[in-house]
mmCIF file of C-alpha atoms and ligand atoms in Angstrom:
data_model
loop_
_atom_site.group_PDB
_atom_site.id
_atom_site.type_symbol
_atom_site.label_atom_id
_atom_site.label_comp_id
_atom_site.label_asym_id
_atom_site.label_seq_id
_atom_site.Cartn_x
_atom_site.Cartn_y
_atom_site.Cartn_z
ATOM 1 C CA UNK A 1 -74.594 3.168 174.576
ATOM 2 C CA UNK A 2 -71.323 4.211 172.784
ATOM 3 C CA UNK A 3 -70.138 7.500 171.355
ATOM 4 C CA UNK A 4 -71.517 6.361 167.950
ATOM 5 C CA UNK A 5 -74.780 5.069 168.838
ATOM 6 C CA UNK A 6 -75.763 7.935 171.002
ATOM 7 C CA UNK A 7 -75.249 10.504 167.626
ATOM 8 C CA UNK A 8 -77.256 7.972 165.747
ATOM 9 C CA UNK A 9 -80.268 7.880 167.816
ATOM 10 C CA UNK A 10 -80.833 11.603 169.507
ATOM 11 C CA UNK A 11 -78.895 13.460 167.122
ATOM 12 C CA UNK A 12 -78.881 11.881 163.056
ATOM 13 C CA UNK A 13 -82.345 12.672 160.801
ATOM 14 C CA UNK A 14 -81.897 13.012 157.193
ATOM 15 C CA UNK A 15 -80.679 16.384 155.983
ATOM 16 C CA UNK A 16 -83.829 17.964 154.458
ATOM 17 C CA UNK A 17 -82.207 21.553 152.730
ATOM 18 C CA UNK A 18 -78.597 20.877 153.638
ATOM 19 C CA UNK A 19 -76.741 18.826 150.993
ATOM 20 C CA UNK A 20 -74.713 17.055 153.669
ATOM 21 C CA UNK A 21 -75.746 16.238 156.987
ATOM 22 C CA UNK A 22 -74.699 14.628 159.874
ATOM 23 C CA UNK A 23 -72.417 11.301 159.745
ATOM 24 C CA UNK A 24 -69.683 12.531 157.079
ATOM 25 C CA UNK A 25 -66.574 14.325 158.200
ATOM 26 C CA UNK A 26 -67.968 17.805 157.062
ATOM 27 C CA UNK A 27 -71.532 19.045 156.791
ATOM 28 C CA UNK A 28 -72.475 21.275 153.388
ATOM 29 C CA UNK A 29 -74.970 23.699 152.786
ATOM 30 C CA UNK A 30 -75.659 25.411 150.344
ATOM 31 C CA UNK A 31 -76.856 28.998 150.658
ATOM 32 C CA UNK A 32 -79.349 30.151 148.052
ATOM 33 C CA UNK A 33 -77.754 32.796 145.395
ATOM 34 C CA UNK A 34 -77.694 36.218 145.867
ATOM 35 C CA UNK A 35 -77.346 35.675 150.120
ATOM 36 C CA UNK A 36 -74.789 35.835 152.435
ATOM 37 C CA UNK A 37 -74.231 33.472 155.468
ATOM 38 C CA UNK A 38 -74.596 34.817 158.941
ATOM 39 C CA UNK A 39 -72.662 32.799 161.919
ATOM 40 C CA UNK A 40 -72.976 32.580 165.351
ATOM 41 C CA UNK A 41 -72.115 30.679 168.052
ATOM 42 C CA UNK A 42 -73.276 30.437 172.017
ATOM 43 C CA UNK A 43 -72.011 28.140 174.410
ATOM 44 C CA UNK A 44 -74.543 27.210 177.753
ATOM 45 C CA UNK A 45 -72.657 25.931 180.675
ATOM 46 C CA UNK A 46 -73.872 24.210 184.153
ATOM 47 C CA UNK A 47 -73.592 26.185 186.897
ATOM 48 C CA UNK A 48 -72.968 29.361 184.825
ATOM 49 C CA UNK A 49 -76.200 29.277 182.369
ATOM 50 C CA UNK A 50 -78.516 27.015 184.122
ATOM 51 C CA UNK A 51 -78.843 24.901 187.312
ATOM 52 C CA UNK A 52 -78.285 21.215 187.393
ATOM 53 C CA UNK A 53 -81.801 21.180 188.355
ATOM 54 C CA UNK A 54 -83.265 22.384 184.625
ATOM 55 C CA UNK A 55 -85.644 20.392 182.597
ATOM 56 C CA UNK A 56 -83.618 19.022 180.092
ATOM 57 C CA UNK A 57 -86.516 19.582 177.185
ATOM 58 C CA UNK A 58 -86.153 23.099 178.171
ATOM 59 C CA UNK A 59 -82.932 23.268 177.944
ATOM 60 C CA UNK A 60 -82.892 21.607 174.558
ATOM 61 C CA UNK A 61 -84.921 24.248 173.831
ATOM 62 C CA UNK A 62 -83.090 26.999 175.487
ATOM 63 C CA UNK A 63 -79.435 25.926 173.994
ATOM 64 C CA UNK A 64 -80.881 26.429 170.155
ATOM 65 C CA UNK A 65 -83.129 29.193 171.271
ATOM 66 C CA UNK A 66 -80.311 31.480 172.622
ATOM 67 C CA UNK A 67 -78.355 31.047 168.890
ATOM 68 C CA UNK A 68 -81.781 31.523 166.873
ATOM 69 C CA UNK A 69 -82.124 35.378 168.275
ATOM 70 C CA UNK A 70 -78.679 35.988 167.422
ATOM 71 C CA UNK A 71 -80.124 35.310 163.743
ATOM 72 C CA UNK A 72 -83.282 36.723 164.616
ATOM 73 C CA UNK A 73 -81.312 40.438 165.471
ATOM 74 C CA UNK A 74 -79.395 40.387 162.297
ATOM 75 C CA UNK A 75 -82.415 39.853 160.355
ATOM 76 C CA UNK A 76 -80.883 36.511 159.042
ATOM 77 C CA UNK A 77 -82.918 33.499 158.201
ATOM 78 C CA UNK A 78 -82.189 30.015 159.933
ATOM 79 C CA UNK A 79 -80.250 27.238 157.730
ATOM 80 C CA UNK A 80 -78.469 24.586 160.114
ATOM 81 C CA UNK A 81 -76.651 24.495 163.480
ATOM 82 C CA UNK A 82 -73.858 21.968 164.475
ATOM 83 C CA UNK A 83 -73.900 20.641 168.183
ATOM 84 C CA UNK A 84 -70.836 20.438 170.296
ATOM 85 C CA UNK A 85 -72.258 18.956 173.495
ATOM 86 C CA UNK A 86 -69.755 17.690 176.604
ATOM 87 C CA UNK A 87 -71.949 15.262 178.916
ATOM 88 C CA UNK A 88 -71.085 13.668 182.284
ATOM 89 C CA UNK A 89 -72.675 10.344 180.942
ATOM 90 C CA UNK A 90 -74.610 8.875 178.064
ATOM 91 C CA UNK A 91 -77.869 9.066 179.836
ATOM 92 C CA UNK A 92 -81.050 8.187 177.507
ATOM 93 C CA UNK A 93 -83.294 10.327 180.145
ATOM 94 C CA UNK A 94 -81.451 13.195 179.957
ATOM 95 C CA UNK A 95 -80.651 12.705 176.026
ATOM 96 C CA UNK A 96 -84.342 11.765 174.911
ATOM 97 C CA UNK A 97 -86.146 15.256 176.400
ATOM 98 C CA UNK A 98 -83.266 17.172 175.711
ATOM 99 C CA UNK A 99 -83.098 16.298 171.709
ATOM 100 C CA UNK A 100 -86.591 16.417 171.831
ATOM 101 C CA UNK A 101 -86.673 20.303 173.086
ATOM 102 C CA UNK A 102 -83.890 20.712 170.719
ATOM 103 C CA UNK A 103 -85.833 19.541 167.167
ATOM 104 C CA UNK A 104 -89.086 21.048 168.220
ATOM 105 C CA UNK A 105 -87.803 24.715 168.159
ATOM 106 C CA UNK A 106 -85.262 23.262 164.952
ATOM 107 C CA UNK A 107 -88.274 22.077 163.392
ATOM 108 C CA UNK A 108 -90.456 25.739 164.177
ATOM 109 C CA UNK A 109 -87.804 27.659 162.066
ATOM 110 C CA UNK A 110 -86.825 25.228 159.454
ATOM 111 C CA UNK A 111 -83.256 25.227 160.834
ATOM 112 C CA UNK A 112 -81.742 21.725 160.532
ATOM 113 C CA UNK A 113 -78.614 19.554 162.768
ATOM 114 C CA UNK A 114 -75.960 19.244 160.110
ATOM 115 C CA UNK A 115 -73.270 18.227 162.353
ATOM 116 C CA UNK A 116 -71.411 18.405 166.111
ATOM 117 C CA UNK A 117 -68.926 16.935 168.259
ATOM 118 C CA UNK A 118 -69.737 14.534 171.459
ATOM 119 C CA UNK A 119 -67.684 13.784 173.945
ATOM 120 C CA UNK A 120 -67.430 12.841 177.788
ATOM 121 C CA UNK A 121 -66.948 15.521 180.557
ATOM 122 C CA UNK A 122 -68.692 18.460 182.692
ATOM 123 C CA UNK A 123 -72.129 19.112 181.349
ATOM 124 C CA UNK A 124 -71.779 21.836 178.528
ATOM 125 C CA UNK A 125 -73.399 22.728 175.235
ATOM 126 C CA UNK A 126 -72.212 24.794 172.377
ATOM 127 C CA UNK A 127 -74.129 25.336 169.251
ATOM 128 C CA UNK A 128 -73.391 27.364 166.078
ATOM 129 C CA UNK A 129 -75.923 28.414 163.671
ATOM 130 C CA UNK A 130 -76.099 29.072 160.350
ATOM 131 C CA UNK A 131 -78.331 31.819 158.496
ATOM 132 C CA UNK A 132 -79.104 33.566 155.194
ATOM 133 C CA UNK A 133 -79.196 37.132 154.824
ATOM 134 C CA UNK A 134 -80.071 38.719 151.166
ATOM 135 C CA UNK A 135 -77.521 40.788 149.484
ATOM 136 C CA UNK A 136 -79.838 43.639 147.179
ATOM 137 C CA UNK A 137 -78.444 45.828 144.765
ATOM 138 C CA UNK A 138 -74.883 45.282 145.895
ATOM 139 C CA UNK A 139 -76.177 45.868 149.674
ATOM 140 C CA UNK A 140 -76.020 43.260 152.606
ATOM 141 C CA UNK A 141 -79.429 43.410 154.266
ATOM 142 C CA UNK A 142 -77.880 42.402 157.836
ATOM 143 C CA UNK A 143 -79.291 44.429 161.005
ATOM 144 C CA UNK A 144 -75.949 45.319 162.280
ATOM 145 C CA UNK A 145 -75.232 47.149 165.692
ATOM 146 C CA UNK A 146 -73.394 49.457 163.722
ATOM 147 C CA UNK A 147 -75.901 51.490 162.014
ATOM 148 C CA UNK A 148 -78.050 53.942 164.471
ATOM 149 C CA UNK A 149 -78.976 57.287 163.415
ATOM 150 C CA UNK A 150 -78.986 60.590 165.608
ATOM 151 C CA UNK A 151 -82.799 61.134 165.772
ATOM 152 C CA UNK A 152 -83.621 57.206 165.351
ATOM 153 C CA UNK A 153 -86.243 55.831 167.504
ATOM 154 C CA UNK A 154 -85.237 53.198 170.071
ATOM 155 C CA UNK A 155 -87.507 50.211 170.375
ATOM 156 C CA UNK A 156 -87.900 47.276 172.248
ATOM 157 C CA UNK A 157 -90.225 43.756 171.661
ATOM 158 C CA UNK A 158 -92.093 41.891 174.393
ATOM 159 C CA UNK A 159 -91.128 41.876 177.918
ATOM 160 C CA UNK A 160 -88.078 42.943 179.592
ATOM 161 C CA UNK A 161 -86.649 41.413 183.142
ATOM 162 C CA UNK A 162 -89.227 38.641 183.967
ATOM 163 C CA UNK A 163 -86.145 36.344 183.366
ATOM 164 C CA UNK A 164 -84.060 37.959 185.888
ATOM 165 C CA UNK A 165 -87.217 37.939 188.794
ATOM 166 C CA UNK A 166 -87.368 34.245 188.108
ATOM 167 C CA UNK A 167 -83.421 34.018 188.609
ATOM 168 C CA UNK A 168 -83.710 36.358 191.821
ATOM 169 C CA UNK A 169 -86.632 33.951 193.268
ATOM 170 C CA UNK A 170 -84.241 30.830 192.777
ATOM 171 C CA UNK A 171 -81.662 32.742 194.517
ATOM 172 C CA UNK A 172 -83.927 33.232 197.250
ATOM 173 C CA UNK A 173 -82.982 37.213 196.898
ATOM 174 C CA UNK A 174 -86.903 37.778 196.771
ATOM 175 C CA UNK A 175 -90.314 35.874 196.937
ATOM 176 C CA UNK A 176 -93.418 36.696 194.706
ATOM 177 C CA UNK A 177 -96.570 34.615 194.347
ATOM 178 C CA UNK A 178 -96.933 31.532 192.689
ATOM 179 C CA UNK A 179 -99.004 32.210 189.447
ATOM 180 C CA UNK A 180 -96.066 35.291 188.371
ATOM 181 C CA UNK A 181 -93.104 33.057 189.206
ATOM 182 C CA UNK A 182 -94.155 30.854 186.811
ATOM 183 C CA UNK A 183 -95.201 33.093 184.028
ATOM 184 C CA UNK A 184 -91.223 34.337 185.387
ATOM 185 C CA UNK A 185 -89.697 31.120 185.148
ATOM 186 C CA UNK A 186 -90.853 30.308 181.400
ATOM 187 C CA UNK A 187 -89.398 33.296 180.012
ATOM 188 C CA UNK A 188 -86.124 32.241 181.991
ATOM 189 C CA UNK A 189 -86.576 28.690 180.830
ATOM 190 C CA UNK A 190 -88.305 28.851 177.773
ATOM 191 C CA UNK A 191 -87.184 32.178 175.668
ATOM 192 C CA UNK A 192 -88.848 32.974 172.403
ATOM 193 C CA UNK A 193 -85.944 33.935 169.719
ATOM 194 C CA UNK A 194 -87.945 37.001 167.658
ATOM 195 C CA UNK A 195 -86.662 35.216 164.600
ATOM 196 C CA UNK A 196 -89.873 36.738 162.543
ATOM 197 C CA UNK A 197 -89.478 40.212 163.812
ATOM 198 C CA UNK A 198 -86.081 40.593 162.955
ATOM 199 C CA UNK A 199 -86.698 39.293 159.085
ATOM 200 C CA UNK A 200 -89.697 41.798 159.308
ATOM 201 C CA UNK A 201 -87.554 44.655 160.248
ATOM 202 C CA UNK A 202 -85.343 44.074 157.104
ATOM 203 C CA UNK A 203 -84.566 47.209 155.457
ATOM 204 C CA UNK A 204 -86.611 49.539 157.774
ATOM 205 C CA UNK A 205 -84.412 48.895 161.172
ATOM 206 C CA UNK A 206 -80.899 51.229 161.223
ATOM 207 C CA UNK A 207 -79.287 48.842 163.795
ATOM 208 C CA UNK A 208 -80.170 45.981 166.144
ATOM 209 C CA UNK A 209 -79.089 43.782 169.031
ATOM 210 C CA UNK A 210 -80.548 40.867 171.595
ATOM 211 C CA UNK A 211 -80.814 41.362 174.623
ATOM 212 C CA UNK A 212 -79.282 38.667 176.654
ATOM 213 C CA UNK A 213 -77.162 41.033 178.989
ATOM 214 C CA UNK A 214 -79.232 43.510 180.030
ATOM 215 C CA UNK A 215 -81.040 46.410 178.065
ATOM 216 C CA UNK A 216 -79.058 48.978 178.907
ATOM 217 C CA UNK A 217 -75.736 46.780 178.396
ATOM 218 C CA UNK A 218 -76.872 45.666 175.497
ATOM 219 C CA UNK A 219 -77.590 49.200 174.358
ATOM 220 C CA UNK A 220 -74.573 50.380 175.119
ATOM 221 C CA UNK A 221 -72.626 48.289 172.649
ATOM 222 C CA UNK A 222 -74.987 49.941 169.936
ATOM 223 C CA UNK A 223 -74.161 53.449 171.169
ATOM 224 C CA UNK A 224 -70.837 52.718 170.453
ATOM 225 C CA UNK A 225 -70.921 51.006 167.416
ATOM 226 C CA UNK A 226 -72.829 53.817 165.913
ATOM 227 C CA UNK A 227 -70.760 55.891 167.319
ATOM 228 C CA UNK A 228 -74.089 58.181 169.165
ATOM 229 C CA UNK A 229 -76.008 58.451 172.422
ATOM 230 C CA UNK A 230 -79.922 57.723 173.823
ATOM 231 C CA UNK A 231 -82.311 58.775 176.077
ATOM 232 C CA UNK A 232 -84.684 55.694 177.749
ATOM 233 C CA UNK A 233 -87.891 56.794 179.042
ATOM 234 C CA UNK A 234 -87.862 54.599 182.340
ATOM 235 C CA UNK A 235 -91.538 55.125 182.843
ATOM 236 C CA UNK A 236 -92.357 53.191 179.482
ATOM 237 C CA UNK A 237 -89.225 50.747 180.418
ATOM 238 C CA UNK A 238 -90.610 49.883 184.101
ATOM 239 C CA UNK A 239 -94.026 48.980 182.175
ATOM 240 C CA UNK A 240 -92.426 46.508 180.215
ATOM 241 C CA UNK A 241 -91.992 43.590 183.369
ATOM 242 C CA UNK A 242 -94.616 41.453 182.599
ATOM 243 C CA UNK A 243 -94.956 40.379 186.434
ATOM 244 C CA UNK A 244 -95.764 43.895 187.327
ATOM 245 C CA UNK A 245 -99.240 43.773 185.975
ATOM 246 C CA UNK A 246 -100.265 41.589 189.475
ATOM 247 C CA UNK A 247 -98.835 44.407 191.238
ATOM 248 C CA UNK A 248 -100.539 48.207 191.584
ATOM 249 C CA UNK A 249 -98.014 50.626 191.308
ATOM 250 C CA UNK A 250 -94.882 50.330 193.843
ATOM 251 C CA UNK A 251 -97.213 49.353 196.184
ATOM 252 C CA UNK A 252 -97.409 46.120 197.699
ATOM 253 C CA UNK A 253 -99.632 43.036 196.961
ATOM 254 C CA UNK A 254 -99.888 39.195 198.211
ATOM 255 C CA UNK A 255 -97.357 40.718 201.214
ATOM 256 C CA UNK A 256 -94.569 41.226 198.732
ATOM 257 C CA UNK A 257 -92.700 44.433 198.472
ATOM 258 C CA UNK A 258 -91.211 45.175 195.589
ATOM 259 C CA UNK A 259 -89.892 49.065 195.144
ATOM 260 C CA UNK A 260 -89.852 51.024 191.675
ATOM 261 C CA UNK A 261 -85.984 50.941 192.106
ATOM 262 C CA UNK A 262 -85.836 46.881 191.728
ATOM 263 C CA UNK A 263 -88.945 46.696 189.201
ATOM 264 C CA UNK A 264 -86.834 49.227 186.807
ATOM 265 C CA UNK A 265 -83.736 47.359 187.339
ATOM 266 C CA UNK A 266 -85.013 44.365 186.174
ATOM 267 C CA UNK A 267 -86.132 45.815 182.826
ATOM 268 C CA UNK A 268 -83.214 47.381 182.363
ATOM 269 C CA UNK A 269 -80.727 45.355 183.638
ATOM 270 C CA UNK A 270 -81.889 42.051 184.318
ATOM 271 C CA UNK A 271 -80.053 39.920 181.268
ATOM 272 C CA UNK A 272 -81.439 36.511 179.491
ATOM 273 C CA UNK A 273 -84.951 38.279 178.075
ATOM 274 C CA UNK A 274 -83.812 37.577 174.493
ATOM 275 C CA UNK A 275 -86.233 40.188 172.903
ATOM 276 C CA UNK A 276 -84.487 42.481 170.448
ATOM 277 C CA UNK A 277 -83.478 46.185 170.778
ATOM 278 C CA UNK A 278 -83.542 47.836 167.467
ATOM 279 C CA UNK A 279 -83.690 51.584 165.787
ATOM 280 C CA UNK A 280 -85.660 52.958 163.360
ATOM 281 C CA UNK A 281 -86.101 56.528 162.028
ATOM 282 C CA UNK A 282 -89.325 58.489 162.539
ATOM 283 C CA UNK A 283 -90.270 58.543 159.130
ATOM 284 C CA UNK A 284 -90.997 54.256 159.753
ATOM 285 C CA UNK A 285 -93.314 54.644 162.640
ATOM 286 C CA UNK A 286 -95.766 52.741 160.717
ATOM 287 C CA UNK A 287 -93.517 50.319 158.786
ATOM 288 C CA UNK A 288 -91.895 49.217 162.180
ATOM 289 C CA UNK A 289 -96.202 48.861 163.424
ATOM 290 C CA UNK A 290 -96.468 46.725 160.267
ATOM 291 C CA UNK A 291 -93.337 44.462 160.976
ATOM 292 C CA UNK A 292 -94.595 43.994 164.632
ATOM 293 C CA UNK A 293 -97.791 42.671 163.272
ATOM 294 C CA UNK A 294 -97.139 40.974 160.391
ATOM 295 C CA UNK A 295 -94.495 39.347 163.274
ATOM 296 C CA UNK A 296 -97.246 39.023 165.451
ATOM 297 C CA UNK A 297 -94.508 40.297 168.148
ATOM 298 C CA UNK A 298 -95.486 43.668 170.223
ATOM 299 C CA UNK A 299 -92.685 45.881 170.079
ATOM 300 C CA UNK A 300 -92.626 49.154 172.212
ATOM 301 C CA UNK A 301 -90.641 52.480 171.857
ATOM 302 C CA UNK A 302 -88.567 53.084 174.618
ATOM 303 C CA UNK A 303 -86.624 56.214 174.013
ATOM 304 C CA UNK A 304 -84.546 57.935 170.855
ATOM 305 C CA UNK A 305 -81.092 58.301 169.445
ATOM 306 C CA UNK A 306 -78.941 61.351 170.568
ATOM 307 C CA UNK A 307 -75.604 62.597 168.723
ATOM 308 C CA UNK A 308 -74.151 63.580 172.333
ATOM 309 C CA UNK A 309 -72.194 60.565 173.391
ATOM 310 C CA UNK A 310 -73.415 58.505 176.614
ATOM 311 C CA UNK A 311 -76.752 56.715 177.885
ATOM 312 C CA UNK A 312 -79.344 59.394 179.406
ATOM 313 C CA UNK A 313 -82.670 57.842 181.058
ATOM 314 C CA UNK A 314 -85.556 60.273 182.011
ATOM 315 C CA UNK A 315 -88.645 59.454 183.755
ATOM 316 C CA UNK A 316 -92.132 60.804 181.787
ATOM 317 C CA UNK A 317 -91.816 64.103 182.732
ATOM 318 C CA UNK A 318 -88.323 64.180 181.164
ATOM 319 C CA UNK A 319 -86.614 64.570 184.463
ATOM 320 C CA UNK A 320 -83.039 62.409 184.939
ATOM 321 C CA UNK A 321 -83.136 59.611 186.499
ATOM 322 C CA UNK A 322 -80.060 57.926 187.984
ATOM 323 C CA UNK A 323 -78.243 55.716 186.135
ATOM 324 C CA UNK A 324 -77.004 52.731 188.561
ATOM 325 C CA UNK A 325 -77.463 49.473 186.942
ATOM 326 C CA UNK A 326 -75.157 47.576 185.382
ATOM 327 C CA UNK A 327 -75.280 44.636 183.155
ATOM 328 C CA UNK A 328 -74.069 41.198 183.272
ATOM 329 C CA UNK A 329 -70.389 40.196 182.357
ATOM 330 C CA UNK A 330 -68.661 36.908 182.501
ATOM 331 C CA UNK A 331 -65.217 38.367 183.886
ATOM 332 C CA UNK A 332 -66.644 41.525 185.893
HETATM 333 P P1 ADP B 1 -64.931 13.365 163.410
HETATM 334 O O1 ADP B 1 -64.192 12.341 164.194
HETATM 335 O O2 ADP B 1 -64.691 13.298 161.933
HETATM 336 O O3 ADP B 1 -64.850 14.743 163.995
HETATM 337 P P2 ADP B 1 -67.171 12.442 164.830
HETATM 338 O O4 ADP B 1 -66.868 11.007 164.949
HETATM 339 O O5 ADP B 1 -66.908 13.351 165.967
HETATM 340 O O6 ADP B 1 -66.479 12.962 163.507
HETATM 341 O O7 ADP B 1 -68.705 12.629 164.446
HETATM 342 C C1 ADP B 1 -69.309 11.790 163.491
HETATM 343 C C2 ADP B 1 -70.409 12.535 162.802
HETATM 344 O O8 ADP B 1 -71.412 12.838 163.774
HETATM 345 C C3 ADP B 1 -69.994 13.875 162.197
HETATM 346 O O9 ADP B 1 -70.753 14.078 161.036
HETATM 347 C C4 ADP B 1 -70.371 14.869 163.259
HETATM 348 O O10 ADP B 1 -70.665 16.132 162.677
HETATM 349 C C5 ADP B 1 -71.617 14.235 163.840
HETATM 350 N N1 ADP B 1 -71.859 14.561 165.259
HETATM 351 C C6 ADP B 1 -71.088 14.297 166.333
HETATM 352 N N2 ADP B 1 -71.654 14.712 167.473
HETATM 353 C C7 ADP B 1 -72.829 15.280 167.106
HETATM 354 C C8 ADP B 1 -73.880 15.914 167.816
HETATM 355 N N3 ADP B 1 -73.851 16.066 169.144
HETATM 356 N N4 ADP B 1 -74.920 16.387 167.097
HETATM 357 C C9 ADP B 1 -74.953 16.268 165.758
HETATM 358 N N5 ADP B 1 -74.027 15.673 165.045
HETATM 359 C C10 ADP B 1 -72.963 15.185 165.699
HETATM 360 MG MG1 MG B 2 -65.332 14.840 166.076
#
């Protein structure tokens, strides 16, 4: 199978809503008036990303899924992506699951393949998405990190740091039972981009982020963007790691140990949940209860916005609690 024929068969459909799709020298779309294009690109390498090892479905599914909630936290709706993909060999059973994966989340958001690059070498996948973001009254309605408030409330959706047990159990760095590394493993594997929530939170959100680093990483770069501080409430945080709910407490079930100190710094730390972090004033308590619903996405408030500088976590009684995890990054 040649360069040519590979494109045609996992990677060429007919462009639905773009008016150029794959097989020309450029792709074009052609955002609706009144909108503004939002860009972003993420690059998955083996080794780095994911093991060698990794179902290539999920990984089709992982590679678009990582772009989508870069979307999803700007509150833009999917277009298109392109595809630059670097493979050791033209291998149909790697291709077929992998471009399967790939289409089925496409497909879920309406976001189409208008175009890529192919070409022989070290396993690596980069994809760059396209998505539209209204422009009201004169007013772009992208969710920027840029905009939270002294007073906001800080929220969270879903889970936080089941990713990062599931990475830890590969590593062999801990052992938990069977039935909560998987649950684990899927959100490592399998991430949900909250591309609904983040339309939802359209005009009521003051700022928002994904969390792919690590929470408080991730939170950081808000803080100062917007140019302010936060509080976390670590006992609401801790509850957030799905995996706890086999365990009671910090005690010890099925003969693993697992201490409050690791539990909290995989929710706020652990990197690769892709759930977004977002702000809201008090005043939209129930507007940000309406966007989780109508989202169908739970969404949980985690702390507030401060206008002294730096990242302060409390437990529930409001007493400090040490700040000593640190988030992932590339060149650390
Ligand atoms: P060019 O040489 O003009 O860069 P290519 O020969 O690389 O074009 O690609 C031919 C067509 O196939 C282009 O439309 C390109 O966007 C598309 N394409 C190449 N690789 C992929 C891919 N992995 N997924 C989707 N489209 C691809
Ligand atoms: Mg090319």
């Amino acid at each position: 199978m040649g360069e040519f024929d590979l494109i045609e068969r996992y990677f060429k459909r007919p462009a639905r809503q773009a008016v150029l799709g794959v097989g020309d020298d450029c792709a074009i779309l052609q955002p609706a008036p009144g909108t503004q294009l939002a860009i972003s690109c993420d690059m998955l390498v083996e080794g780095r990303h994911f093991l060698s090892t990794v179902d290539p479905r999920l990984l089709g599914h992982k590679a678009l899924a990582v772009n989508l909630s870069d979307l999803a936290a700007c509150g833009a709706r999917p277009l298109a992506f392109t595809l630059a993909l670097a493979l050791p060999r033209a291998d149909d059973a790697w291709l077929a699951p992998f471009s399967q994966g790939l289409f089925a989340l496409a497909d879920a958001h309406g976001c189409e393949l208008v175009g890529g690059d192919t070409t022989q070498g070290p396993l690596n996948i980069c994809i760059t998405v396209f998505g539209e973001v209204p422009v009201v009254e004169g007013r772009s309605q992208a969710l920027l990190r840029s905009g939270a408030q002294a007073g906001d409330d800080l929220y969270v959706s879903g889970t936080l740091g089941d990713a990062r047990l599931a990475l830890d159990v590969f590593r062999g760095a801990v052992a938990v039972p069977g039935p909560v590394f998987a649950a684990a493993r899927l959100r490592l594997e399998s991430p949900t981009p909250r591309v609904a929530l983040g339309l939802a939170l359209r005009g009521i959100a003051t700022a928002a982020i994904d969390v792919s680093d690590g929470l408080l990483g991730d939170l950081g770069h808000v803080l100062k963007q917007s140019g302010v501080g936060a509080t976390v409430n670590t006992d609401v945080a801790i509850t957030l790691v799905a995996a706890r709910a086999y365990y009671s407490g910090a005690g010890t079930l099925f003969g693993t140990e697992i201490d409050q100190g690791q539990w909290l710094g995989w929710a706020l730390a652990g990197g690769d949940d892709y759930e977004l972090l977002f702000t809201a004033p008090a005043s939209a308590r129930e507007a940000v209860a309406a966007a989780a619903r109508t989202s169908q996405t739970p969404v949980t408030r985690i702390g507030h916005i401060d206008s002294a500088r730096g990242l302060r976590l409390v437990d529930g009684q409001g007493q400090p609690v040490p700040n000593t995890y640190t988030s992932f990054d590339h060149f650390a």
